[in-house]
Coordinates of C-alpha atoms in Angstrom, one line a residue:
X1 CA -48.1 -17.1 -77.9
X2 CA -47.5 -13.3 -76.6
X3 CA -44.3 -12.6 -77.0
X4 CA -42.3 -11.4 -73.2
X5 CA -39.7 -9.3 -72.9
X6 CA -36.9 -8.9 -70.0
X7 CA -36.4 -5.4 -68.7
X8 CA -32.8 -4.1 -68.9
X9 CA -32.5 -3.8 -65.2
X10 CA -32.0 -7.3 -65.1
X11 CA -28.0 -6.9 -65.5
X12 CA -27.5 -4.5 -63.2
X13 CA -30.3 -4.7 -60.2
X14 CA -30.6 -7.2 -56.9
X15 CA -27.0 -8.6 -57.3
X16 CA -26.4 -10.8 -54.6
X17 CA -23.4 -11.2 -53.0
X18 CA -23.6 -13.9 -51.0
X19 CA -20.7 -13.7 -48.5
X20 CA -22.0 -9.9 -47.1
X21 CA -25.8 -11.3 -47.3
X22 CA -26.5 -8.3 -49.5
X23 CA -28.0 -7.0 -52.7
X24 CA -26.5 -4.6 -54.6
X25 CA -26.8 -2.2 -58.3
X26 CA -24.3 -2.0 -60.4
X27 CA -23.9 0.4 -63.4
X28 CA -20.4 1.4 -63.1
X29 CA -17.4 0.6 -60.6
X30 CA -17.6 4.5 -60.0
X31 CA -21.2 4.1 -58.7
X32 CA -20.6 1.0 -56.8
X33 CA -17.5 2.5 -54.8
X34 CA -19.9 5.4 -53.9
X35 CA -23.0 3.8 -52.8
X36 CA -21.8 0.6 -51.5
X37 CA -18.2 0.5 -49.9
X38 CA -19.1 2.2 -46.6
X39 CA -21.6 -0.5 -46.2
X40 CA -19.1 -2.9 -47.0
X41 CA -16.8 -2.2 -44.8
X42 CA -19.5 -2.0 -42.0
X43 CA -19.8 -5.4 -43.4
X44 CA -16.3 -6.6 -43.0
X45 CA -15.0 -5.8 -46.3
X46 CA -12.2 -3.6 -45.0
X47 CA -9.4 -4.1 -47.8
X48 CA -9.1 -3.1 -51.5
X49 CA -8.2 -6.9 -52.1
X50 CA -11.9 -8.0 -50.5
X51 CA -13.5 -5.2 -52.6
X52 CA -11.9 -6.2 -56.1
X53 CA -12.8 -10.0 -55.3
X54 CA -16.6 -8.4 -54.4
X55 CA -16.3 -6.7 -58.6
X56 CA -15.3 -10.1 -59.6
X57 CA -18.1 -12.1 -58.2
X58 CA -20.1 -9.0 -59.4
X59 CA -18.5 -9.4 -63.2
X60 CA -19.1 -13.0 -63.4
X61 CA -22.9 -12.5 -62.0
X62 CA -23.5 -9.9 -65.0
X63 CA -21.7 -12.0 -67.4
X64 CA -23.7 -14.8 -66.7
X65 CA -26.9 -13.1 -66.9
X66 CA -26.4 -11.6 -70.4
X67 CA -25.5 -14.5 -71.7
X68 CA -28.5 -16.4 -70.2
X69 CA -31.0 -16.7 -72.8
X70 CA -28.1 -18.2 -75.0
X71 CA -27.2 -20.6 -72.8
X72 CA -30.4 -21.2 -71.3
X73 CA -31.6 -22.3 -75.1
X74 CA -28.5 -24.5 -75.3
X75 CA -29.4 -26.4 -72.3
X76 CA -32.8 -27.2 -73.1
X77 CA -31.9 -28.8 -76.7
X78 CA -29.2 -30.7 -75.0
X79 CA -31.1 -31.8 -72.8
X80 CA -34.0 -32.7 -74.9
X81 CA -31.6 -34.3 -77.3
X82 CA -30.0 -36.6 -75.0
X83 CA -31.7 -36.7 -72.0
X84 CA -33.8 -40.0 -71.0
X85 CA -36.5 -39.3 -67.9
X86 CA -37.1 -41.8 -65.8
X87 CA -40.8 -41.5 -65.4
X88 CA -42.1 -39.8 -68.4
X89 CA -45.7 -39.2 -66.7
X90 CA -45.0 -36.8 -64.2
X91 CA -44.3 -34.3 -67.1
X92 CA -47.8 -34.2 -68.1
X93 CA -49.9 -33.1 -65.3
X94 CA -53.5 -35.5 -65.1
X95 CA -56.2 -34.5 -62.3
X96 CA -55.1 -38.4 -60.3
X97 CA -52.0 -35.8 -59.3
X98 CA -53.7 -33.3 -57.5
X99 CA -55.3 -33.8 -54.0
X100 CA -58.9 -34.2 -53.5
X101 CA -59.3 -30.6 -51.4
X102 CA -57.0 -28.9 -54.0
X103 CA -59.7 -29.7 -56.5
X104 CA -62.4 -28.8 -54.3
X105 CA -60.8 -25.5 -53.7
X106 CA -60.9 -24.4 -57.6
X107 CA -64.0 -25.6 -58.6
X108 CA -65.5 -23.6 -55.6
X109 CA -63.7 -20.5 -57.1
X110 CA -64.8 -21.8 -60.7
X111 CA -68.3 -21.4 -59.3
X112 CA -67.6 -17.9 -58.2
X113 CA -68.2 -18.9 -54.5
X114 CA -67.5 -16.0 -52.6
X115 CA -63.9 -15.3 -51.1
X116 CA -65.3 -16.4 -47.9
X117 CA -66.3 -19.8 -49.2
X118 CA -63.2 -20.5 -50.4
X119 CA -61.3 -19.3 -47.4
X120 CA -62.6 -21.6 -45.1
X121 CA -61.2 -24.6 -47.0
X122 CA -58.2 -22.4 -46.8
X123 CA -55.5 -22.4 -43.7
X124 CA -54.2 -19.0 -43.6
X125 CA -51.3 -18.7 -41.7
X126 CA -50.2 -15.7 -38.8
X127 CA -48.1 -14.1 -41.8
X128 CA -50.7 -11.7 -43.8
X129 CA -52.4 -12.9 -47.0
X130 CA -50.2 -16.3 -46.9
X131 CA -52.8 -19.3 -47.5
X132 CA -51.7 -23.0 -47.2
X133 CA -53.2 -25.9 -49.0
X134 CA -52.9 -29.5 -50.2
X135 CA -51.8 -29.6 -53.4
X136 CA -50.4 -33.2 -54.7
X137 CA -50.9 -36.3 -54.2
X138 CA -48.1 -37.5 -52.0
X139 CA -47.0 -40.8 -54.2
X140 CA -47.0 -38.0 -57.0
X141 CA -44.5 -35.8 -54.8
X142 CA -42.1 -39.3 -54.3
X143 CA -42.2 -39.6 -58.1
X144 CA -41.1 -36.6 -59.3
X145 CA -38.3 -36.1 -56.7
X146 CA -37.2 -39.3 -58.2
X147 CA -37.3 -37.7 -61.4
X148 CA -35.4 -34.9 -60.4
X149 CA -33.2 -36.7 -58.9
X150 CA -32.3 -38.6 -61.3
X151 CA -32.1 -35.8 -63.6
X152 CA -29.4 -34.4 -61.2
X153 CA -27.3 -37.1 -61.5
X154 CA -27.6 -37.4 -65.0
X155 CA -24.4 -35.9 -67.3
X156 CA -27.3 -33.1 -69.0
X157 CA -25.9 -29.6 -68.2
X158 CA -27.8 -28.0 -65.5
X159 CA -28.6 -23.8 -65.1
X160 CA -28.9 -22.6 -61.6
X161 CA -32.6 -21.3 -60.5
X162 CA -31.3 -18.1 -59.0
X163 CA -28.8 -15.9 -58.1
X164 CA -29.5 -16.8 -54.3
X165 CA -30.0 -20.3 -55.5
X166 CA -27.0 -23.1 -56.1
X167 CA -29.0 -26.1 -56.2
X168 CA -32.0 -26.9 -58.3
X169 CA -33.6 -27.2 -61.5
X170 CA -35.2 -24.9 -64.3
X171 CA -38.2 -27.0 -65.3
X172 CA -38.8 -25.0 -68.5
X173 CA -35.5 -26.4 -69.6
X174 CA -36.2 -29.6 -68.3
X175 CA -39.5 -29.8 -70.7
X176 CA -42.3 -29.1 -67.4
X177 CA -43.7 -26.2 -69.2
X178 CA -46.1 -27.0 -71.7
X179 CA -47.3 -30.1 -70.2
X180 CA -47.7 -29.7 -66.5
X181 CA -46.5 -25.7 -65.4
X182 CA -48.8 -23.6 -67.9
X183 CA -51.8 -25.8 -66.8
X184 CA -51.4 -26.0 -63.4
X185 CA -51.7 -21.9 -63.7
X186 CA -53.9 -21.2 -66.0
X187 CA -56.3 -24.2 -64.9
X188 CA -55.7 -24.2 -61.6
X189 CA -53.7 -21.9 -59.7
X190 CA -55.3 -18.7 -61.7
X191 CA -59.1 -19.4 -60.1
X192 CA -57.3 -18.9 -57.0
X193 CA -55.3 -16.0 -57.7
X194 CA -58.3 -14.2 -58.9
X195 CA -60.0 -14.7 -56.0
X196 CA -57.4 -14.2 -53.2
X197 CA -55.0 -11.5 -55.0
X198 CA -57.2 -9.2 -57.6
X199 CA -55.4 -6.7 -55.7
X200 CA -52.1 -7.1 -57.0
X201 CA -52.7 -9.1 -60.7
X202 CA -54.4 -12.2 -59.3
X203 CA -56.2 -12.0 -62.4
X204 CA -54.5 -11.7 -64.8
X205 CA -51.6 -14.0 -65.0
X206 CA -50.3 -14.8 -68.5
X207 CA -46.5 -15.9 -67.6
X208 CA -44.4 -18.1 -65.1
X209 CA -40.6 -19.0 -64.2
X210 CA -40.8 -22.2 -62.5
X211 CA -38.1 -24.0 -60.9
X212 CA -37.4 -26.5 -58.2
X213 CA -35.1 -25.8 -55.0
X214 CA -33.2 -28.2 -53.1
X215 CA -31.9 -27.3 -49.6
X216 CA -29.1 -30.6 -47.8
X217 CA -26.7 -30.2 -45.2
X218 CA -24.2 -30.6 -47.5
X219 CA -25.3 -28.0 -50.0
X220 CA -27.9 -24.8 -49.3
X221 CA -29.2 -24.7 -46.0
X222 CA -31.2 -21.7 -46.1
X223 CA -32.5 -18.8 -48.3
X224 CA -31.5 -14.8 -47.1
X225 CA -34.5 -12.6 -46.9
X226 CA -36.0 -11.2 -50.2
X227 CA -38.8 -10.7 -52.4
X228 CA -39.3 -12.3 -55.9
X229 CA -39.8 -11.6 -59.6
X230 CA -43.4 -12.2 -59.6
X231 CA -46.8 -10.7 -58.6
X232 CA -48.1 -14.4 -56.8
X233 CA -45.7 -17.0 -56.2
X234 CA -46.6 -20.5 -55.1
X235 CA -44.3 -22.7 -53.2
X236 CA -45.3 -26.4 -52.6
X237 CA -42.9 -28.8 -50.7
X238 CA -42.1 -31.8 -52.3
X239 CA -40.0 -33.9 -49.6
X240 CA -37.9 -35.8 -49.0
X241 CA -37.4 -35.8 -45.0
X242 CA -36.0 -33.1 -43.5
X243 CA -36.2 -30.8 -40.2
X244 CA -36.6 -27.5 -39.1
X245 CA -36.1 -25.3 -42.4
X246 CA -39.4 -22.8 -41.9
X247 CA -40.4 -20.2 -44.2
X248 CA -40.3 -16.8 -42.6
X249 CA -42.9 -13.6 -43.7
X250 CA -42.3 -10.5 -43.1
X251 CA -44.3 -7.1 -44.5
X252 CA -44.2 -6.3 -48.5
X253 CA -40.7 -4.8 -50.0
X254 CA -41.3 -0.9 -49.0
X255 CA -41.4 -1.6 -45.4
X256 CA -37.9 -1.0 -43.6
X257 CA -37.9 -4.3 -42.3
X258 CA -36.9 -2.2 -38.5
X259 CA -40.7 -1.7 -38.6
X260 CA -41.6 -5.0 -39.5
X261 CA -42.0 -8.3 -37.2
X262 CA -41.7 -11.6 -38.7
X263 CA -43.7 -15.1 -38.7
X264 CA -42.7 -18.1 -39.6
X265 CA -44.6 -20.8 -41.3
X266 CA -43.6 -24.4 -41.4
X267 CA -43.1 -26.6 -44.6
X268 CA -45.3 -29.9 -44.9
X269 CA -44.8 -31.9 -47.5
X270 CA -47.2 -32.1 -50.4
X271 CA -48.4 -28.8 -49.6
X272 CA -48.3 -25.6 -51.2
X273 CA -47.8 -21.9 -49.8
X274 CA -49.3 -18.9 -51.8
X275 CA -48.4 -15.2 -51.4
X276 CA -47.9 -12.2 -52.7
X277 CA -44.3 -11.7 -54.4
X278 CA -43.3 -8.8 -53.4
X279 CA -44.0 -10.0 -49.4
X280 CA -40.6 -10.0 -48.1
X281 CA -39.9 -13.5 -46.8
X282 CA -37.0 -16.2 -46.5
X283 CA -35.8 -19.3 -45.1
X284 CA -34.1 -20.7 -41.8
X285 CA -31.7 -23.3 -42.0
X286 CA -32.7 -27.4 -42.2
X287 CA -31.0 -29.2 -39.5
X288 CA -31.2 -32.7 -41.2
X289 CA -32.2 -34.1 -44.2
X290 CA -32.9 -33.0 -47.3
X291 CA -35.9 -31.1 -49.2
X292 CA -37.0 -30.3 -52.3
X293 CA -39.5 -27.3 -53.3
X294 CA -41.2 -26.7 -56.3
X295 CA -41.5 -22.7 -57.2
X296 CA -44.2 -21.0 -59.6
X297 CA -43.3 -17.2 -60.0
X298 CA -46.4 -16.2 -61.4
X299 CA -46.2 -13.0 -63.4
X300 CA -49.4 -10.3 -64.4
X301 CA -47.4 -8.4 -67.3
X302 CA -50.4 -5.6 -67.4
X303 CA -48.5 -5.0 -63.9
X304 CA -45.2 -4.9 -64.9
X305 CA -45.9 -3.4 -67.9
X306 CA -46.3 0.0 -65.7
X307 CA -44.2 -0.7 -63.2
X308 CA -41.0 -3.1 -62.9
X309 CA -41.1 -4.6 -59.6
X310 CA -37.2 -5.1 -59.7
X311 CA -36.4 -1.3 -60.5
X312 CA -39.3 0.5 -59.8
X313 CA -39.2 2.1 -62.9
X314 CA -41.0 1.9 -66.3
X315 CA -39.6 -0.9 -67.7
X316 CA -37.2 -0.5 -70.4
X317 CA -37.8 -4.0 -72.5
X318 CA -35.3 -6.4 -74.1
X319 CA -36.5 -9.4 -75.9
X320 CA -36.0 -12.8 -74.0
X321 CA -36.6 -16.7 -74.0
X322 CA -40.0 -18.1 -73.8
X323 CA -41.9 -16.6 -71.0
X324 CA -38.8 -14.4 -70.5
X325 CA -39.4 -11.6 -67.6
X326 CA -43.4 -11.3 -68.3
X327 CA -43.6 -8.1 -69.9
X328 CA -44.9 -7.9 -73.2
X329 CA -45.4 -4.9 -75.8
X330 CA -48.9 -4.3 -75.9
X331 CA -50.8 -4.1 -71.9
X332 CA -54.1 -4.0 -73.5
X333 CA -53.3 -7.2 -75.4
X334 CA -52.4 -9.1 -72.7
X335 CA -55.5 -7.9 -70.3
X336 CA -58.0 -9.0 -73.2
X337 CA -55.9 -11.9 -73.6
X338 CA -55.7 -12.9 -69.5
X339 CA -58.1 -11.1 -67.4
X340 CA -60.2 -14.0 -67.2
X341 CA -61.5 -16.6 -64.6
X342 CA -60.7 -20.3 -66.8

């Protein structure tokens, strides 16, 4: 397999701090003082006591991602080691999963139908270039919630997804990768892609992080606005019951969002939402119940080989876990390697 990198920006860009709904960069307390405490204190951070517990939370969020790939590979042995699922089939993803007009959809792009055959199998919703489609089974969806759930409650150590994220699983450390994840992009999701986002690396996908989120009254409720790590991300909601809780869209990250107007697009379960990445979106608040979403970040590395879409700079590589960040070394490499309807 190509070998990924992370770019260095990943310790010190898109800090979240969660209390002041904000996302910060930090390369020095020098630099953080100057750019940021005048927001702050708009904010409500008013005292040198609130700011000091703000370079705390901001320590521990560095610390924790330097050390990640360590503990990250930690987890998955321990969990592999001593872990027992309780259905060992849903790792391993078999066409019986997937729901008849999901299939229908990519072997009409496997044809090289034209975008506007597929896109009247698609529902596009009123948020730009965000398509919605079936995409399990829904007795598949009841069995791997189970699985996650009992994964949860299990004593294996657990990593969070995100930053923005305190409930939910990694599934490359949970073992999804090999077996259900990297085909369900490369045989599935990447006809698709290529068809409905050549703009912005459609194509060529070669890497994924993928990770399930779980929103409960009890627990997260919502998501703040943002835009992810990925050129195409795919969303699919997997249950349980729940209410309210709708994605919101708004334009793509270099749009102030004072110039931009929102829509919001509701979750149903078993189905899956596809957009661009960098769209800025996030989520409103469930009022009851609980759900669970399974996230794809797909990644095109001869993109972010020229262009980091968290810094906006050349990206300045370190070497990481597995898929890592999705750049690699060589662009030319991975365009043979990926630029290619499967």
């Amino acid at each position: 397999m190509e070998r990924f990198y992370i770019c260095t920006c990943f310790t010190t860009e898109n800090i979240f701090l969660e209390e002041y709904k904000l996302h910060v960069s930090f390369m020095s307390e020098q630099q953080f003082r100057r750019d940021y405490q005048a927001l702050l204190r708009s904010l409500g951070c008013v005292t040198e006591h609130q700011l000091e517990d703000v370079l705390n939370e901001i320590s521990r969020e560095v610390g924790r991602r330097r050390r990640l790939g360590v503990t990250s590979a930690e987890r998955a042995a321990a969990i592999e080691e001593g872990y027992q699922p309780l259905h060992p089939h849903v790792y391993h993803l078999q066409e019986s999963h997937l729901a008849p007009a999901f299939r229908q959809m990519v072997e009409a792009c496997r044809r090289r139908d034209s975008g506007e055959g597929l896109r009247h199998l698609l529902e596009e919703e009123a948020a730009a270039r965000v398509y919605r489609f079936p995409v399990f089974e829904k007795s598949f969806c009841v069995e791997l919630v189970e699985e996650l759930e009992h994964f949860e409650q299990s004593s294996a150590p657990k990593g969070r997804p995100n930053s923005m994220n305190h409930y939910g699983i990694l599934l490359d450390e949970l073992g999804f990768d090999q077996g259900f994840i990297t085909p369900l992009r490369e045989r599935y999701l990447h006809p698709l892609t290529s068809v409905l986002y050549p703009d912005c690396g459609g194509r060529c996908l070669d890497s994924h992080k993928a990770f399930v989120v779980k929103y409960d009254m009890s627990e997260d409720l919502d998501l703040n606005y943002h835009y992810d790590n990925a050129e195409v991300t795919f969303n699919i909601s997997l249950g349980k019951d729940f209410t309210d809780g709708n994605l919101y869209f708004g334009d793509m990250k270099q749009v102030p969002l004072s110039e931009t107007e929102c829509s919001e697009v509701e979750h149903r379960v078993s189905e899956g939402l596809l957009h661009r990445g960098q769209q800025m979106h996030g989520a409103l608040p469930i009022s009851s119940g609980q759900r669970w979403n399974l996230i794809v970040w797909m990644r095109a590395s001869q993109e972010r080989n020229k262009l980091c879409p968290m810094c906006n700079k050349r990206p300045a590589l370190e070497e990481g876990r597995g898929f890592a960040d999705g750049f690699t070394r060589d662009a030319q490499a991975a365009l043979n390697a990926s630029c290619v309807l499967t």
